[in-house]
XYZ file of C-alpha atoms in Angstrom:
354
model
C 17.855 9.991 -97.674
C 18.265 6.599 -98.767
C 14.197 6.076 -98.202
C 13.502 9.084 -100.507
C 15.671 8.026 -103.150
C 14.492 4.524 -103.220
C 10.669 5.830 -103.576
C 11.996 8.007 -106.426
C 13.654 5.085 -108.053
C 10.327 2.982 -107.819
C 8.247 5.947 -109.007
C 10.323 6.735 -111.942
C 10.377 3.107 -113.136
C 6.505 3.042 -112.935
C 6.407 6.488 -114.933
C 9.057 5.164 -117.267
C 7.116 2.025 -117.868
C 3.922 3.772 -118.453
C 4.793 6.331 -120.706
C 6.507 3.583 -122.778
C 3.572 1.858 -122.952
C 0.846 3.671 -123.299
C 2.643 6.616 -124.857
C 5.385 5.493 -126.797
C 4.168 1.933 -127.598
C 7.132 -0.214 -126.866
C 4.987 -3.094 -125.684
C 7.403 -5.671 -126.917
C 10.257 -4.154 -125.112
C 8.282 -4.008 -121.685
C 6.134 -7.361 -122.366
C 8.820 -9.647 -123.968
C 12.993 -8.162 -124.286
C 12.875 -6.906 -120.422
C 11.441 -10.065 -119.257
C 14.146 -11.785 -120.697
C 17.245 -9.570 -120.083
C 16.192 -9.532 -116.516
C 15.858 -13.636 -116.232
C 19.229 -13.905 -117.941
C 20.968 -11.235 -115.781
C 19.127 -13.117 -112.519
C 20.434 -16.381 -113.697
C 23.934 -15.406 -114.475
C 24.387 -13.369 -111.254
C 22.798 -15.933 -109.033
C 24.930 -18.462 -110.568
C 28.540 -16.274 -110.427
C 27.482 -15.199 -106.132
C 27.085 -19.013 -105.754
C 30.747 -19.735 -107.401
C 31.992 -17.286 -105.280
C 30.693 -18.063 -102.488
C 31.841 -21.801 -103.199
C 35.462 -20.705 -103.610
C 35.372 -19.316 -100.469
C 38.118 -21.102 -98.508
C 36.242 -22.224 -94.921
C 39.055 -23.770 -92.977
C 37.866 -23.643 -89.517
C 34.560 -24.842 -87.677
C 32.729 -21.564 -87.620
C 29.144 -22.772 -87.283
C 27.217 -20.618 -84.560
C 25.444 -22.048 -81.776
C 23.708 -21.319 -78.934
C 22.770 -24.604 -77.073
C 25.362 -27.064 -74.988
C 27.780 -28.940 -77.266
C 27.640 -32.949 -76.841
C 30.940 -33.668 -74.503
C 30.151 -35.894 -71.492
C 27.428 -38.543 -71.264
C 25.352 -36.911 -68.177
C 25.543 -33.443 -69.713
C 22.292 -32.957 -71.779
C 22.995 -31.374 -75.454
C 21.080 -29.562 -77.418
C 21.011 -31.542 -80.908
C 19.290 -28.559 -83.067
C 20.668 -25.632 -81.370
C 24.192 -27.005 -81.187
C 24.199 -30.081 -84.203
C 27.044 -32.624 -83.686
C 25.029 -34.692 -86.549
C 24.219 -34.230 -89.840
C 20.609 -35.094 -89.317
C 20.350 -32.584 -86.551
C 21.985 -29.422 -89.155
C 19.533 -30.639 -91.658
C 16.478 -29.867 -88.886
C 18.141 -26.892 -88.177
C 18.090 -25.832 -91.781
C 14.560 -26.577 -92.320
C 13.328 -24.544 -88.839
C 15.710 -21.973 -90.134
C 14.346 -21.240 -93.378
C 10.450 -21.841 -92.650
C 9.581 -20.190 -89.220
C 13.148 -17.761 -88.426
C 14.116 -19.882 -85.370
C 17.368 -17.600 -84.768
C 15.120 -14.510 -85.586
C 12.446 -15.645 -83.047
C 14.852 -15.184 -80.305
C 15.328 -11.606 -81.202
C 15.813 -9.390 -77.917
C 16.405 -5.932 -77.194
C 19.145 -5.164 -74.718
C 18.902 -1.321 -72.780
C 20.937 -0.043 -70.379
C 19.322 1.179 -66.962
C 19.579 3.727 -64.403
C 21.668 1.527 -62.006
C 24.194 0.474 -64.825
C 22.223 -3.071 -65.177
C 21.562 -4.221 -68.579
C 17.917 -5.272 -69.316
C 17.017 -7.844 -72.102
C 12.755 -7.042 -73.386
C 10.899 -9.693 -75.540
C 11.304 -8.179 -79.158
C 9.271 -10.303 -81.426
C 7.998 -7.659 -83.819
C 10.671 -8.607 -86.566
C 10.128 -11.958 -86.352
C 6.455 -11.679 -87.108
C 6.773 -9.219 -89.804
C 8.949 -11.196 -91.543
C 6.676 -14.345 -91.405
C 3.960 -12.159 -92.855
C 5.717 -11.231 -95.603
C 8.045 -14.131 -96.253
C 5.080 -16.301 -96.109
C 2.393 -14.321 -97.783
C 4.911 -13.972 -100.871
C 5.543 -17.726 -101.032
C 1.769 -18.076 -101.363
C 1.321 -14.981 -103.767
C 4.150 -16.717 -106.191
C 2.298 -20.259 -105.939
C -1.058 -18.518 -107.323
C 0.636 -16.850 -109.780
C 1.891 -20.225 -111.180
C -1.522 -20.090 -113.127
C 0.014 -17.750 -115.707
C 2.759 -20.446 -116.686
C 0.666 -23.264 -117.451
C -1.706 -24.333 -120.472
C -3.860 -25.540 -118.004
C -4.104 -24.734 -114.280
C -3.077 -27.609 -111.854
C -5.045 -28.431 -109.249
C -2.940 -27.382 -106.604
C -3.231 -24.278 -107.683
C -7.072 -24.206 -107.468
C -6.759 -25.367 -103.762
C -4.388 -22.745 -102.743
C -6.558 -20.219 -104.665
C -9.879 -21.394 -102.566
C -8.328 -21.436 -99.250
C -6.488 -17.888 -99.754
C -9.786 -16.519 -101.183
C -12.068 -17.704 -98.610
C -13.287 -14.058 -97.758
C -15.287 -12.317 -100.427
C -16.515 -8.998 -101.743
C -19.473 -8.896 -103.920
C -18.420 -12.409 -104.458
C -14.798 -11.688 -105.535
C -12.334 -13.650 -103.470
C -9.944 -11.248 -101.256
C -6.608 -12.973 -101.416
C -5.390 -12.560 -97.728
C -1.588 -13.708 -98.552
C -1.295 -10.364 -100.629
C -2.330 -8.506 -97.861
C -0.080 -10.137 -95.715
C 2.961 -10.042 -97.983
C 2.351 -6.194 -98.750
C 1.415 -5.396 -95.071
C 4.541 -7.314 -93.872
C 6.528 -5.132 -95.972
C 5.368 -1.661 -94.876
C 5.788 -3.101 -91.459
C 9.201 -3.633 -91.770
C 9.656 -0.504 -93.681
C 8.196 1.605 -90.548
C 10.451 -0.560 -88.237
C 12.931 0.736 -90.318
C 12.207 4.140 -90.647
C 10.973 5.160 -87.178
C 13.272 3.337 -84.522
C 16.294 5.579 -84.598
C 18.951 3.041 -84.245
C 17.772 0.908 -87.148
C 17.429 4.063 -89.373
C 20.712 5.155 -88.688
C 22.197 1.865 -90.188
C 19.919 1.700 -92.997
C 21.550 2.641 -96.518
C 19.941 2.686 -99.882
C 20.259 -1.297 -100.174
C 17.869 -1.433 -97.080
C 14.928 0.703 -98.735
C 15.430 -0.166 -102.290
C 14.323 -4.074 -102.093
C 11.500 -2.997 -99.507
C 10.050 -0.010 -101.727
C 10.328 -2.424 -104.818
C 8.477 -5.196 -103.460
C 5.722 -3.054 -101.956
C 5.606 -1.587 -105.304
C 4.930 -4.747 -106.574
C 2.609 -5.875 -104.084
C 0.620 -2.857 -104.627
C 0.582 -2.779 -108.439
C -0.953 -6.375 -107.887
C -3.456 -5.213 -105.957
C -4.505 -2.497 -108.072
C -5.054 -4.758 -110.711
C -6.709 -7.124 -108.899
C -9.389 -4.704 -106.996
C -9.395 -1.223 -109.162
C -10.924 -0.099 -112.170
C -7.724 1.464 -112.786
C -5.605 -1.812 -113.079
C -7.811 -3.780 -114.979
C -6.100 -6.052 -117.053
C -7.045 -9.081 -119.458
C -6.292 -11.845 -117.763
C -6.388 -14.143 -120.388
C -3.966 -12.469 -122.380
C -1.615 -11.990 -119.205
C -1.679 -15.905 -119.496
C -1.396 -16.037 -123.060
C 1.959 -13.698 -123.019
C 3.347 -15.379 -119.979
C 2.528 -19.041 -121.972
C 4.525 -17.549 -124.801
C 7.320 -16.342 -122.867
C 8.233 -19.904 -120.779
C 7.764 -21.649 -124.078
C 10.250 -19.659 -125.859
C 7.752 -18.311 -128.578
C 7.305 -14.836 -127.482
C 4.465 -12.965 -129.207
C 2.343 -10.279 -127.542
C -1.690 -11.279 -127.229
C -3.812 -10.078 -129.891
C -6.288 -8.455 -127.307
C -4.543 -5.378 -125.252
C -3.416 -6.354 -121.482
C -3.366 -2.971 -119.998
C -0.593 -0.415 -118.908
C -0.991 -1.383 -115.145
C 0.200 -5.326 -116.173
C 3.306 -3.828 -117.816
C 3.962 -1.635 -115.017
C 3.990 -4.581 -112.270
C 6.049 -6.660 -114.646
C 8.658 -4.167 -114.854
C 8.680 -3.844 -111.471
C 9.625 -7.808 -110.948
C 11.855 -7.766 -113.961
C 13.732 -4.971 -111.902
C 13.841 -6.890 -109.019
C 15.472 -9.937 -110.805
C 17.916 -7.584 -112.059
C 18.791 -6.463 -108.832
C 18.502 -9.576 -106.485
C 21.916 -10.871 -107.568
C 23.295 -7.546 -106.520
C 21.969 -7.159 -103.339
C 20.670 -8.402 -99.679
C 17.999 -10.497 -101.506
C 20.735 -13.259 -101.817
C 20.221 -14.270 -98.501
C 17.537 -16.401 -99.712
C 19.752 -18.654 -101.273
C 23.281 -17.968 -99.489
C 21.742 -19.499 -96.193
C 21.924 -22.471 -97.508
C 25.687 -22.292 -98.407
C 26.079 -20.310 -95.047
C 28.754 -22.296 -92.629
C 27.767 -20.483 -89.450
C 24.488 -22.541 -90.245
C 25.188 -25.562 -92.518
C 28.326 -27.205 -90.856
C 28.182 -29.990 -87.906
C 29.707 -28.521 -84.583
C 32.191 -31.435 -83.716
C 35.126 -29.340 -83.106
C 35.426 -31.592 -79.749
C 35.303 -34.781 -81.546
C 37.693 -33.882 -84.526
C 40.157 -31.675 -84.747
C 39.887 -28.640 -87.445
C 43.269 -27.750 -89.287
C 43.908 -24.996 -91.487
C 45.105 -26.863 -94.789
C 46.946 -24.243 -95.604
C 49.284 -23.346 -92.513
C 52.596 -23.929 -92.824
C 54.078 -27.287 -91.291
C 55.550 -26.589 -87.934
C 58.442 -28.715 -86.978
C 57.449 -29.550 -83.260
C 60.748 -30.054 -81.001
C 59.228 -32.261 -78.246
C 60.196 -32.420 -74.727
C 61.665 -36.122 -75.334
C 63.958 -34.687 -78.417
C 64.834 -32.095 -76.055
C 66.091 -34.131 -72.881
C 67.887 -36.461 -75.636
C 70.105 -33.556 -76.599
C 70.480 -32.410 -73.084
C 70.677 -35.519 -71.014
C 73.886 -35.599 -69.904
C 74.294 -31.690 -68.941
C 70.744 -32.200 -67.139
C 71.970 -34.877 -65.075
C 75.244 -32.972 -64.294
C 73.654 -29.926 -63.139
C 71.061 -32.274 -61.045
C 67.638 -31.637 -63.299
C 65.106 -34.256 -63.305
C 65.064 -36.444 -66.350
C 62.428 -38.871 -67.533
C 64.902 -41.235 -68.281
C 68.376 -41.958 -67.060
C 71.495 -42.172 -69.226
C 71.231 -45.907 -69.017
C 68.242 -46.206 -69.557
C 68.244 -43.781 -73.178
C 71.266 -45.659 -74.123
C 69.972 -48.899 -73.679
C 66.460 -47.687 -75.792
C 68.757 -46.423 -78.287
C 70.783 -49.580 -78.793
C 67.638 -51.715 -78.761
C 66.449 -49.346 -81.777
C 69.794 -49.714 -83.379
C 69.622 -53.636 -83.262
C 66.124 -53.912 -84.824
C 66.699 -51.425 -87.875
C 69.743 -53.476 -88.543
C 67.831 -56.880 -88.559
C 65.070 -55.528 -90.559
C 67.708 -54.295 -93.097
C 69.319 -57.839 -92.868
C 72.355 -56.041 -91.640
């Protein structure tokens, strides 16, 4: 049900945008007003989520580990999976963000007929995630050409590598297909694996369908006649937006671009509210960014009430005579305790000058 609702929402956004631009002529709203609203909601929403996370108390060391912690010198430690230094945490975070190192360890557990637990290799989720994230990353870098008056040289280098395959002298950008392919595979995995489908909700399907719609509309504009747009006009509009001098270009852009832009704006508005915030939240996750030094340093909850301990030495001082009387062993005899007490009182009087 969640998948159907997500498809309907994305289709409705596309239909409303097409009618608004092609029929009602609301180019100003979809080309200028909506992008500014989306960016404002995105910035405010992300800042609010970060502030909320920053206020969340983390009294204990709750870092997630899967390797040997540093202890005795002759025991081999795992400085990345169980970091005890800030450098180890940095390396761990870099590997987590770039190659999803923890996701690589994903395995599937099944119960055999004999009642044993069997673990199987399960790397498909990791592969699909890599395809999508790296494909989207380089696709976003290529889009940087639309936000500057002069295209940076590095954008051209990326395009040359990305578009190494050509059809009719037109480059086919592989990262776009990587992005959409990874998203489709992630969606199919969620639909066809019963256990995953059972726990999937609308907020799982909607971002996938929305991102697929964005990627497909980009391909429609790039590779089909229906979506043919005026690239120069798109660049003029984007530059006017980022320089805060919004103005529609004199030449028409095409309804397909506004449909693509409307989906992107929807993504920006939805981003702070959904699971996509993990892209920022991973850097603030205490299970990932903390040093695991619980053996070297004691972590005390700062707002726990102060507990006055009654140590054994205090207990013995209080009941020493009774303990000796009934024959219980004591650390200090009555005479030793009296002598120590006299020494402390003499030292105190000397310090006070009495």
